[in-house]
Short mmCIF file of C-alpha atoms in Angstrom, two decimals:
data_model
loop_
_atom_site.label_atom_id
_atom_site.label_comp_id
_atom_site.label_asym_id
_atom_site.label_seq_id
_atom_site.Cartn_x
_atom_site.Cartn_y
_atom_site.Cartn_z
CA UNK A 1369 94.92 109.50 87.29
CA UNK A 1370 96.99 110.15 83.95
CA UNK A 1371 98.52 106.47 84.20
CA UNK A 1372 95.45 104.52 83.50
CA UNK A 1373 95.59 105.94 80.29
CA UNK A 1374 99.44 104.28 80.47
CA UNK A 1375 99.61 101.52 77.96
CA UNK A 1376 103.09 100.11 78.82
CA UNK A 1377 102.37 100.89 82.31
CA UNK A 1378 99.30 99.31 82.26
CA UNK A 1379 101.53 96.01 81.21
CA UNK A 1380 103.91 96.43 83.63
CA UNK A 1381 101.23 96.59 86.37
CA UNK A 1382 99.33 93.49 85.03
CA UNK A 1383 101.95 91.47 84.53
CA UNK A 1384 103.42 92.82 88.07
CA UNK A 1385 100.11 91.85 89.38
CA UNK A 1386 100.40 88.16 88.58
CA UNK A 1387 103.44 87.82 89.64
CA UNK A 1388 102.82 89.15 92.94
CA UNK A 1389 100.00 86.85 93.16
CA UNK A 1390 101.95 83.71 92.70
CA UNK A 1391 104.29 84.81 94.64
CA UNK A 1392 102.36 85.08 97.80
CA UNK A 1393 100.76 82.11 96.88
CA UNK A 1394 104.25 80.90 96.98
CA UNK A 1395 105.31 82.37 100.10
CA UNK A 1396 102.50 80.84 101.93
CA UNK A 1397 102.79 77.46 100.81
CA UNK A 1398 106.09 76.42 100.71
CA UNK A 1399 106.66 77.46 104.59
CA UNK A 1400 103.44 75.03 104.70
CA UNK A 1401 105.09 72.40 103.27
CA UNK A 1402 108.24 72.44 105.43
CA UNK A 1403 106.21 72.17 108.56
CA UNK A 1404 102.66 70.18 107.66
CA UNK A 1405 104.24 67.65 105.42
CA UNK A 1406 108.28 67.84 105.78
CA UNK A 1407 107.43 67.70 109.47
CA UNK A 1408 110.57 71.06 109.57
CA UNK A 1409 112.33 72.21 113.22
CA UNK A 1410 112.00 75.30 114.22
CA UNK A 1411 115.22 75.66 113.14
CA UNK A 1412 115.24 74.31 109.92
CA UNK A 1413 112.13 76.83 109.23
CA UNK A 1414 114.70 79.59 110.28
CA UNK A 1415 116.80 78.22 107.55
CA UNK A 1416 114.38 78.49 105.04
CA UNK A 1417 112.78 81.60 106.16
CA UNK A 1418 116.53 83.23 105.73
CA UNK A 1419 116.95 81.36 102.52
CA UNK A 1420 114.39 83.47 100.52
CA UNK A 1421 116.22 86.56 101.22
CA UNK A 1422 119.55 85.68 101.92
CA UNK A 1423 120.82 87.00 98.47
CA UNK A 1424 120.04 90.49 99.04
CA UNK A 1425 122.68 90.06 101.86
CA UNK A 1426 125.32 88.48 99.43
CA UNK A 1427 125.05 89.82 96.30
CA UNK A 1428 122.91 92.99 96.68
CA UNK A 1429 125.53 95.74 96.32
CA UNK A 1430 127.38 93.89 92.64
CA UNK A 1431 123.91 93.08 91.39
CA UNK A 1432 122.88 97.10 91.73
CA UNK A 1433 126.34 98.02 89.60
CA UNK A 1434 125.23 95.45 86.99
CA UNK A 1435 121.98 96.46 86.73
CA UNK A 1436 122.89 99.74 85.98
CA UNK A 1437 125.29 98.52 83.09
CA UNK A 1438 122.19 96.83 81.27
CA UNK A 1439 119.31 97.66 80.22
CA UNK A 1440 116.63 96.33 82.88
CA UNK A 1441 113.74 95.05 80.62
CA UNK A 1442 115.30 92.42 79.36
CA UNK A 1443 117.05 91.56 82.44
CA UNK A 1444 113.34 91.44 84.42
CA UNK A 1445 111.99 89.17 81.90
CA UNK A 1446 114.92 86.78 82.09
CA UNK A 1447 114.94 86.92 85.73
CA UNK A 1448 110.92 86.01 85.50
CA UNK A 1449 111.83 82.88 83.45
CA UNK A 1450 114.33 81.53 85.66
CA UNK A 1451 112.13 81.86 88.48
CA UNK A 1452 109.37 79.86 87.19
CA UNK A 1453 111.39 77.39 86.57
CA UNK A 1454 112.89 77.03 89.63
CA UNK A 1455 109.63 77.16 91.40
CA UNK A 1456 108.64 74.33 88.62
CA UNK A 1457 110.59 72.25 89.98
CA UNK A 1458 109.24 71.42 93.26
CA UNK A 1459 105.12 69.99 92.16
CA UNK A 1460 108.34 67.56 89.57
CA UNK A 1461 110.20 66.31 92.52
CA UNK A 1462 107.00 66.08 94.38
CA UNK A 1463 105.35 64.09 91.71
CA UNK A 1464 108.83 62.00 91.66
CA UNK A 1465 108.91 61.39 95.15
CA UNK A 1466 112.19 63.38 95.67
CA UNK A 1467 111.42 65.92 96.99
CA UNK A 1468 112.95 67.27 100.37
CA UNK A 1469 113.52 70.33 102.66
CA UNK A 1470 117.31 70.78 101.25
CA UNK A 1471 115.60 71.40 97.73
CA UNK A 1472 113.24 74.01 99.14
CA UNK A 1473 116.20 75.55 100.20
CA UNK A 1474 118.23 75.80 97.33
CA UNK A 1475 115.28 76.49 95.44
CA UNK A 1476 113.94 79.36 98.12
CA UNK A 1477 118.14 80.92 97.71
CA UNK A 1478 118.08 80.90 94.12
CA UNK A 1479 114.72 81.96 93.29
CA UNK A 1480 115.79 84.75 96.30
CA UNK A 1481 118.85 85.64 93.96
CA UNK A 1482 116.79 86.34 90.34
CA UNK A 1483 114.46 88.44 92.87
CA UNK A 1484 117.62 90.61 93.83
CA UNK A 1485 118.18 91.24 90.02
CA UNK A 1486 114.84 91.97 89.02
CA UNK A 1487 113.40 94.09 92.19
CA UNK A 1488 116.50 96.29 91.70
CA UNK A 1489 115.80 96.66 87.86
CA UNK A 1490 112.06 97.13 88.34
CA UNK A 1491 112.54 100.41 90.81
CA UNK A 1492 115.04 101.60 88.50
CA UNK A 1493 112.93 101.22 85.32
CA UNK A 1494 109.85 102.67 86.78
CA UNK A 1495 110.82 106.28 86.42
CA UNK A 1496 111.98 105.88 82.64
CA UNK A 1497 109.06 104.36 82.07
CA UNK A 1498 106.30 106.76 83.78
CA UNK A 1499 108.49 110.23 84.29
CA UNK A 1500 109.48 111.45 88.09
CA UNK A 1501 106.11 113.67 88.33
CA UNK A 1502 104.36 110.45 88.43
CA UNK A 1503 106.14 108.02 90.79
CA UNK A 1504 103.43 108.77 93.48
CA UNK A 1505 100.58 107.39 90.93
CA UNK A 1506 103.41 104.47 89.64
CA UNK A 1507 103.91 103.10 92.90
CA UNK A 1508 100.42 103.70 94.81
CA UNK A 1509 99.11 101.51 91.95
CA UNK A 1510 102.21 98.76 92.05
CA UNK A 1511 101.51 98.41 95.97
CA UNK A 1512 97.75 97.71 94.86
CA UNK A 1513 98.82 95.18 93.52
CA UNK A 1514 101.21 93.86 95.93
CA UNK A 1515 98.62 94.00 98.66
CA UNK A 1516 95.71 93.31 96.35
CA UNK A 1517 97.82 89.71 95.91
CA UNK A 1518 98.48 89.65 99.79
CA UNK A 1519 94.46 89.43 100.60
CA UNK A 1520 93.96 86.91 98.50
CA UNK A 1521 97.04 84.90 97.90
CA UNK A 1522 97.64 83.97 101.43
CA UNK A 1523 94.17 82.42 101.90
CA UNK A 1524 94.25 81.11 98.12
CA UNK A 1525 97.54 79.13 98.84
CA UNK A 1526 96.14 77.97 102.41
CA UNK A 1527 93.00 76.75 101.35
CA UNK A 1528 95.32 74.92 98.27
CA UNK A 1529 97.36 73.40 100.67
CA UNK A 1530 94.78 72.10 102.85
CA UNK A 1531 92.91 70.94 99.66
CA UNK A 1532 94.85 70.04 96.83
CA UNK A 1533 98.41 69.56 98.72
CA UNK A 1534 101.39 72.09 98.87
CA UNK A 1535 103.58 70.93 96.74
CA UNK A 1536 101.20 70.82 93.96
CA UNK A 1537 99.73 74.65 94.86
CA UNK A 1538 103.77 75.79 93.77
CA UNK A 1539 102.14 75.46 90.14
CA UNK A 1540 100.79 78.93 90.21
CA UNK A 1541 103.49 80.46 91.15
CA UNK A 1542 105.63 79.54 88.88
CA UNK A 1543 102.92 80.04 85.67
CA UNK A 1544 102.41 83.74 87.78
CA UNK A 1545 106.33 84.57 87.10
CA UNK A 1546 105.55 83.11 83.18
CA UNK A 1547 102.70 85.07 82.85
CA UNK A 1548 104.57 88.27 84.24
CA UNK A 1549 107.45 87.82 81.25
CA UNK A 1550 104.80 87.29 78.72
CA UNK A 1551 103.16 91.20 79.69
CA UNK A 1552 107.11 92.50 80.29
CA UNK A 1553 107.63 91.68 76.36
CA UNK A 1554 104.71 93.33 75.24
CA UNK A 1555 105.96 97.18 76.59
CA UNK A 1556 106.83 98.79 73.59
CA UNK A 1557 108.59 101.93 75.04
CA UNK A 1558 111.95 102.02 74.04
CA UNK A 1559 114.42 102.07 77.16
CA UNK A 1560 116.97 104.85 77.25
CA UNK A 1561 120.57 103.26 76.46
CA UNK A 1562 122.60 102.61 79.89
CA UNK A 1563 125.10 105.39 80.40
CA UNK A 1564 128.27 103.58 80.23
CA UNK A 1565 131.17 104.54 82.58
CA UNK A 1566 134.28 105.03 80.75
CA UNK A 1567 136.58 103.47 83.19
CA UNK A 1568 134.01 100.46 85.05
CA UNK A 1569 134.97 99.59 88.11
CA UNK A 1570 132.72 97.22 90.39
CA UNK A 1571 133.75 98.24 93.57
CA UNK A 1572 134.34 102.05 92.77
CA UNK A 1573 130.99 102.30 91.71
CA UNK A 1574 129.45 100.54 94.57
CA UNK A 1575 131.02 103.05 97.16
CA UNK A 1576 129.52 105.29 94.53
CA UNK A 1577 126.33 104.07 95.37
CA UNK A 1578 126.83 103.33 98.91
CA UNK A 1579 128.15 106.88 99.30
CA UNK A 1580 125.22 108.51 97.73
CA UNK A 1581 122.65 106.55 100.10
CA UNK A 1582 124.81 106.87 103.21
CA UNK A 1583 125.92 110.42 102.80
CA UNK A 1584 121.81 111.67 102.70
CA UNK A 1585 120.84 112.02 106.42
CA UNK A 1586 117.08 111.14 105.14
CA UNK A 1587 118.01 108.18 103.19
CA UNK A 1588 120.09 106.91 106.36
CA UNK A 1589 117.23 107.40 108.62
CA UNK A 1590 114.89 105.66 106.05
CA UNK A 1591 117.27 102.80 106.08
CA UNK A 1592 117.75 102.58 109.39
CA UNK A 1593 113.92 102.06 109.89
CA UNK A 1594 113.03 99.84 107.27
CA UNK A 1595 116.34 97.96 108.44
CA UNK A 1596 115.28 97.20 112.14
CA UNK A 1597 111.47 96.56 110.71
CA UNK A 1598 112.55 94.01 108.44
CA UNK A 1599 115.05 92.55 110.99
CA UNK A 1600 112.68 91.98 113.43
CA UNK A 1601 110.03 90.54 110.92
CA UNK A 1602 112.74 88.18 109.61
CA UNK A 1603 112.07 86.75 113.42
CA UNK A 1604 108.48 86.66 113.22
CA UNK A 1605 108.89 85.09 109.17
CA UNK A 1606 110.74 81.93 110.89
CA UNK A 1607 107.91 81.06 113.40
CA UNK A 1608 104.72 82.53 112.16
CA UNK A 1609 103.62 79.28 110.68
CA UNK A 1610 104.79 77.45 113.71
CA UNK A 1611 102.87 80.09 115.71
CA UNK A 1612 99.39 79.60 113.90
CA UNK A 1613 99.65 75.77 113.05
CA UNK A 1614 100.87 74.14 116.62
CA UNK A 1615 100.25 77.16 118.98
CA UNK A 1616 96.99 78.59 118.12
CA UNK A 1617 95.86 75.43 116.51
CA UNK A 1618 94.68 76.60 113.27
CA UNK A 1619 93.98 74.67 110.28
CA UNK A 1620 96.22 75.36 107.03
CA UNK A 1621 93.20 76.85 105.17
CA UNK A 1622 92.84 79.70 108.45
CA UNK A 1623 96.06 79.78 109.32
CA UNK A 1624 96.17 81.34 105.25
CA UNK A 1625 92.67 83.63 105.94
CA UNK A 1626 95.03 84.99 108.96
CA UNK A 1627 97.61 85.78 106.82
CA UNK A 1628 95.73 87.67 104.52
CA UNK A 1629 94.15 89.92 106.87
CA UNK A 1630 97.16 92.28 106.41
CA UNK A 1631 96.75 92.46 102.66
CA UNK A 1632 93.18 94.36 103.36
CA UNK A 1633 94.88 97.04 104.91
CA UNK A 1634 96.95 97.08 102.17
CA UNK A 1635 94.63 96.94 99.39
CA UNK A 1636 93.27 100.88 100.93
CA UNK A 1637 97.02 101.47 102.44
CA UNK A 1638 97.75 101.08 98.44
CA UNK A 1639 94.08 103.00 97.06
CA UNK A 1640 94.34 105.87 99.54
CA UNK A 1641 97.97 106.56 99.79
CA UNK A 1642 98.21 108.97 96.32
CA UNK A 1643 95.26 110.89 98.46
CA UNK A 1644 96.77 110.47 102.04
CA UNK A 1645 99.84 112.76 100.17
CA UNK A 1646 97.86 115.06 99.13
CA UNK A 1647 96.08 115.72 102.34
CA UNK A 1648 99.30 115.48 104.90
CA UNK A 1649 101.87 116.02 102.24
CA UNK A 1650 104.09 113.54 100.76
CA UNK A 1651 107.08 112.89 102.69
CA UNK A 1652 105.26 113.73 106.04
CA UNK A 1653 103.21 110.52 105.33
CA UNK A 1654 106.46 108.86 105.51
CA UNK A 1655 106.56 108.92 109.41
CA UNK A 1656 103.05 110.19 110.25
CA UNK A 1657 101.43 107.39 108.78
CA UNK A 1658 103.49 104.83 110.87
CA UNK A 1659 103.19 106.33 114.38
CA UNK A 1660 99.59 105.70 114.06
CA UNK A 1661 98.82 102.52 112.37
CA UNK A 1662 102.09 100.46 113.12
CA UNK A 1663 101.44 99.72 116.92
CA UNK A 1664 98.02 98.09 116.22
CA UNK A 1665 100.23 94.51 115.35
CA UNK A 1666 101.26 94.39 118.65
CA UNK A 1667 97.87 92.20 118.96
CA UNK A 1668 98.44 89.34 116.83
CA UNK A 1669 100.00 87.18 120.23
CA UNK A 1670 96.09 87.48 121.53
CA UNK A 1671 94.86 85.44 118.26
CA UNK A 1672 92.47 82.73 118.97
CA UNK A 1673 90.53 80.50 116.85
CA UNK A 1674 87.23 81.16 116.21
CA UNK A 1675 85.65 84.93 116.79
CA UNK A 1676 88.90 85.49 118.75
CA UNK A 1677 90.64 85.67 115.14
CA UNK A 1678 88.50 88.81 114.72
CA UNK A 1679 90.13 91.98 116.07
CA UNK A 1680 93.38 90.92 115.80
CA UNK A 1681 93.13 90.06 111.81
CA UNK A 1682 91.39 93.93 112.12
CA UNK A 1683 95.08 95.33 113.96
CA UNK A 1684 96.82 93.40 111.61
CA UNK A 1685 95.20 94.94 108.12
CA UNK A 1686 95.77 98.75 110.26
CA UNK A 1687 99.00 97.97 110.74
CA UNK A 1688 99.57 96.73 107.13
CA UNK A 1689 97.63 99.61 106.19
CA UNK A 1690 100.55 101.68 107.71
CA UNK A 1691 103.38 99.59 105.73
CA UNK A 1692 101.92 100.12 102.45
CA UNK A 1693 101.62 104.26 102.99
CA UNK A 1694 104.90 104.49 104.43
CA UNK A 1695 106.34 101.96 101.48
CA UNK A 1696 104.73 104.06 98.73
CA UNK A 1697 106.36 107.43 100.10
CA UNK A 1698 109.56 106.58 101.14
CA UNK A 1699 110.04 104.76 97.46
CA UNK A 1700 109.04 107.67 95.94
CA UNK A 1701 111.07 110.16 97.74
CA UNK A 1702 114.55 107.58 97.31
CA UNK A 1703 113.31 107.89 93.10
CA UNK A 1704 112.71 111.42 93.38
CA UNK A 1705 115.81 112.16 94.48
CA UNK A 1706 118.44 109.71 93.11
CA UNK A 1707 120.06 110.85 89.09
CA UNK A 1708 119.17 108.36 86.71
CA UNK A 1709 122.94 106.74 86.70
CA UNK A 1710 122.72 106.15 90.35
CA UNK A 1711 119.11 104.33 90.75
CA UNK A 1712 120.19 100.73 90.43
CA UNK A 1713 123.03 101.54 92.66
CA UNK A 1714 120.52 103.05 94.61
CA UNK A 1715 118.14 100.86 94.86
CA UNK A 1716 120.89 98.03 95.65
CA UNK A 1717 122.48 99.97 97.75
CA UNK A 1718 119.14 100.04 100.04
CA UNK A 1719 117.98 96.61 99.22
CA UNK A 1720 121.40 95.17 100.95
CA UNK A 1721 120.71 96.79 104.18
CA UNK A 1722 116.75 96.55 104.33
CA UNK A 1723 116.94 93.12 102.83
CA UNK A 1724 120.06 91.46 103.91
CA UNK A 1725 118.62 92.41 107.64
CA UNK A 1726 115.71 89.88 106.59
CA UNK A 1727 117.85 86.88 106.85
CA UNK A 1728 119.95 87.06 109.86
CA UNK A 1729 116.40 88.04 111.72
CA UNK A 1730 115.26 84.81 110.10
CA UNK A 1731 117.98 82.92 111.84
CA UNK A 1732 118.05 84.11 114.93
CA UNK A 1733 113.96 83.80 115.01
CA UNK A 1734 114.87 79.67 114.39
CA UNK A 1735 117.32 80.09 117.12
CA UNK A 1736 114.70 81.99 119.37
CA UNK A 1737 112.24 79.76 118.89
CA UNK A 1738 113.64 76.62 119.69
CA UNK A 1739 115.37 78.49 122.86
CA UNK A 1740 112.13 80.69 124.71
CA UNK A 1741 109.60 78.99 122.79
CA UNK A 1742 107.31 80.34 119.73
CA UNK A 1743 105.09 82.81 121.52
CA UNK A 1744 107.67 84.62 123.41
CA UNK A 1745 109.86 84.92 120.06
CA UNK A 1746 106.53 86.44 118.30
CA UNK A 1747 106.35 89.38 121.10
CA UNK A 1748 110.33 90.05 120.68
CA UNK A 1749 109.73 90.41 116.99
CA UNK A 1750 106.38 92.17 116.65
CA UNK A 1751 107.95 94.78 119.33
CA UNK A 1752 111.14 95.18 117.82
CA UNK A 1753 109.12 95.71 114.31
CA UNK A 1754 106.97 98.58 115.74
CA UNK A 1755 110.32 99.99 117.14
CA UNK A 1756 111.59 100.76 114.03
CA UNK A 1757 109.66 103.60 113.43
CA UNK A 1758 111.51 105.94 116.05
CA UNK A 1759 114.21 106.38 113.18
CA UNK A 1760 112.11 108.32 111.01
CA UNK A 1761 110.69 110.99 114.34
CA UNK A 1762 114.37 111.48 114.74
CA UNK A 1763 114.94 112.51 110.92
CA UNK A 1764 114.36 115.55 108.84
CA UNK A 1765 111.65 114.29 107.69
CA UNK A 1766 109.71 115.98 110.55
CA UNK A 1767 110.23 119.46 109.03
CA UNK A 1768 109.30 118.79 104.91
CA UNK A 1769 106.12 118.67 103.43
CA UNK A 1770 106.29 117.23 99.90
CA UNK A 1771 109.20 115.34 97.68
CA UNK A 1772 111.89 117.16 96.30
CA UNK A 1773 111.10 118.59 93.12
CA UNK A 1774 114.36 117.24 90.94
CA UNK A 1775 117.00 114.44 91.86
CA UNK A 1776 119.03 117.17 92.49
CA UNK A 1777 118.09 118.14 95.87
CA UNK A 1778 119.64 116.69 99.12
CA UNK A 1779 122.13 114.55 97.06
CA UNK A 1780 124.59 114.62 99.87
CA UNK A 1781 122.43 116.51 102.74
#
């Protein structure tokens, strides 16, 4: 593995890794402490659900155009700053006595908008910083992460909760986002200059980017999956809590050990999928991988307390399993592929469909769920989710093997 031997990789991944674990520390307890102490609607958890990710909806396709004006180092670090702060803020106003579901808001939209900037200028930096031959290796070992912070974060921030109180669990992610900027400084390779466009444009260049994703049948198929997937979880995001806490009757600390269950999956999703490449071929995994691990979440309704938490947390972590694989190729194919000017744009470009979907499945999950009730909401998401997959059987993705070799290939196929 020639990128453990990385050192400004090595940096980015640690200080990714942090990051990822407040963040999912975050995710976990904030959603806690809108419904266990801010005593939050279904509804009003729709609201915040579709807060988090709202900005990827609004200001997704300008933010990929900017990014690739700049150079995206500094931009991730400044984004990391801000977003401590913001998630600072909420042990003050606890502390104060101020604080209230409209703040978690604001702060869930705002930290939701740095996130935009800095997810968009991480994808694109990744190949500058590691070379195209090793994307594979980059992002098998950044999803490790991820899901290595998804095991234990979840549980982490439940047990917090349950312990310590919500509000003042925030803490860690905001030092996580700090402690991400501080490793972000430290790289030492020197990013290529932006190309700069001698007649800038914003919305030329984001039908440039638009076009480029749109006009590739296997990047509109990709889309399209990842799209309905994240649409449907957006429904299951804005009652999951709700589900676990007041239907199943879990405690906060469980309903967090239930949450993590998918991370396991995608701690070996994450270790195995550089192999899983190898063996099936790389952009084969890309729907292979999902037709038999996805369906497996379609048990999480059956969740009980006590042993009955056992095989579903087990289809849960296959299923995740699944996610990861299928994240790691079809992120490596959309770098492979995409010239250097074009990956913010890119990136953005994707991030506004796959992304923006989040939200609006957030608020129609709130809507759901105070309409058929929580349980019957969970099966229209967790089926819709699975669905998603048939985009990729119907793509030409069932006739390749491996990644393109150069970002020249299928540019407009």
């Amino acid at each position: 593995m020639a990128l453990w031997g990385h050192p400004d990789f090595r940096r980015l991944w640690t200080g990714d890794t942090i990051s990822q674990f407040g963040a999912t520390v975050g995710m976990t307890v904030i959603p806690l402490l809108a419904a266990g102490v801010l005593n939050a609607t279904p509804f009003e958890m729709g609201l915040l659900a579709a807060a988090s990710t709202m900005a990827f909806l609004v200001i997704g396709l300008p933010a990929g155009v900017w990014v690739d004006r700049m150079r995206r180092k500094p931009l991730m670090i400044a984004m990391d700053v801000v977003r401590a702060a913001l998630m600072l803020s909420v042990p003050v106003a606890w502390w104060l006595g101020l604080l209230g579901l409209t703040q978690l808001i604001v702060v869930s939209l705002a930290v939701g908008v740095c996130t935009v900037f800095f997810d968009v200028a991480y994808q694109s930096y990744l190949p500058s910083l590691v070379g195209r031959g090793q994307l594979v290796e980059g992002n098998s070992k950044l999803q490790a992460s991820l899901s290595v912070a998804e095991v234990s974060g979840p549980a982490i921030g439940g047990y917090a909760a349950q312990f310590l109180g919500a509000a003042n669990s925030v803490l860690a992610t905001g030092l996580g986002y700090l402690s991400s900027a501080f490793f972000l400084v430290r790289i030492k390779t020197v990013e290529p200059a932006p190309e700069r466009h001698p007649d800038p444009h914003l919305r030329r260049e984001i039908m440039e980017g638009l076009r480029f994703v749109f006009g590739n049948v296997t990047l509109r198929m990709i889309v399209a999956c990842t799209g309905t997937s994240n649409f449907f979880h957006g429904i299951q995001n804005a009652v999951m809590i709700l589900f676990l806490l007041q239907t199943v009757n879990l405690s906060e600390g469980t309903a967090g050990l239930v949450l993590s269950a998918g991370g396991v999956g995608g701690v070996l999703g994450a270790a195995f999928a550089y192999r899983i490449g190898l063996l099936v071929g790389q952009a084969r995994m890309i729907w292979l991988i999902p037709v038999l691990t996805w369906p497996f979440t379609l048990a999480l309704p059956f969740i009980s307390d006590g042993w009955g938490l056992v095989l579903p947390m087990a289809c849960l972590a296959v299923s995740t399993f699944g996610i990861v694989v299928y994240n790691v190729g079809q992120v490596s194919y959309r770098q492979s592929i995409c010239p250097d000017h074009l990956l913010g744009r890119m990136n953005a470009s994707i991030r506004w469909v796959v992304w923006g979907a989040t939200p609006l499945g957030a608020l129609l999950g709130g809507v759901l769920g105070s309409w058929i009730g929580i349980v019957p909401t969970m099966w229209v998401s967790l089926v819709g989710s699975v669905a998603g997959m048939v985009w990729l059987l119907l793509s030409p993705l069932r006739s390749m093997r491996d990644l393109p070799a150069t970002s020249s290939v299928e540019a407009h196929g």
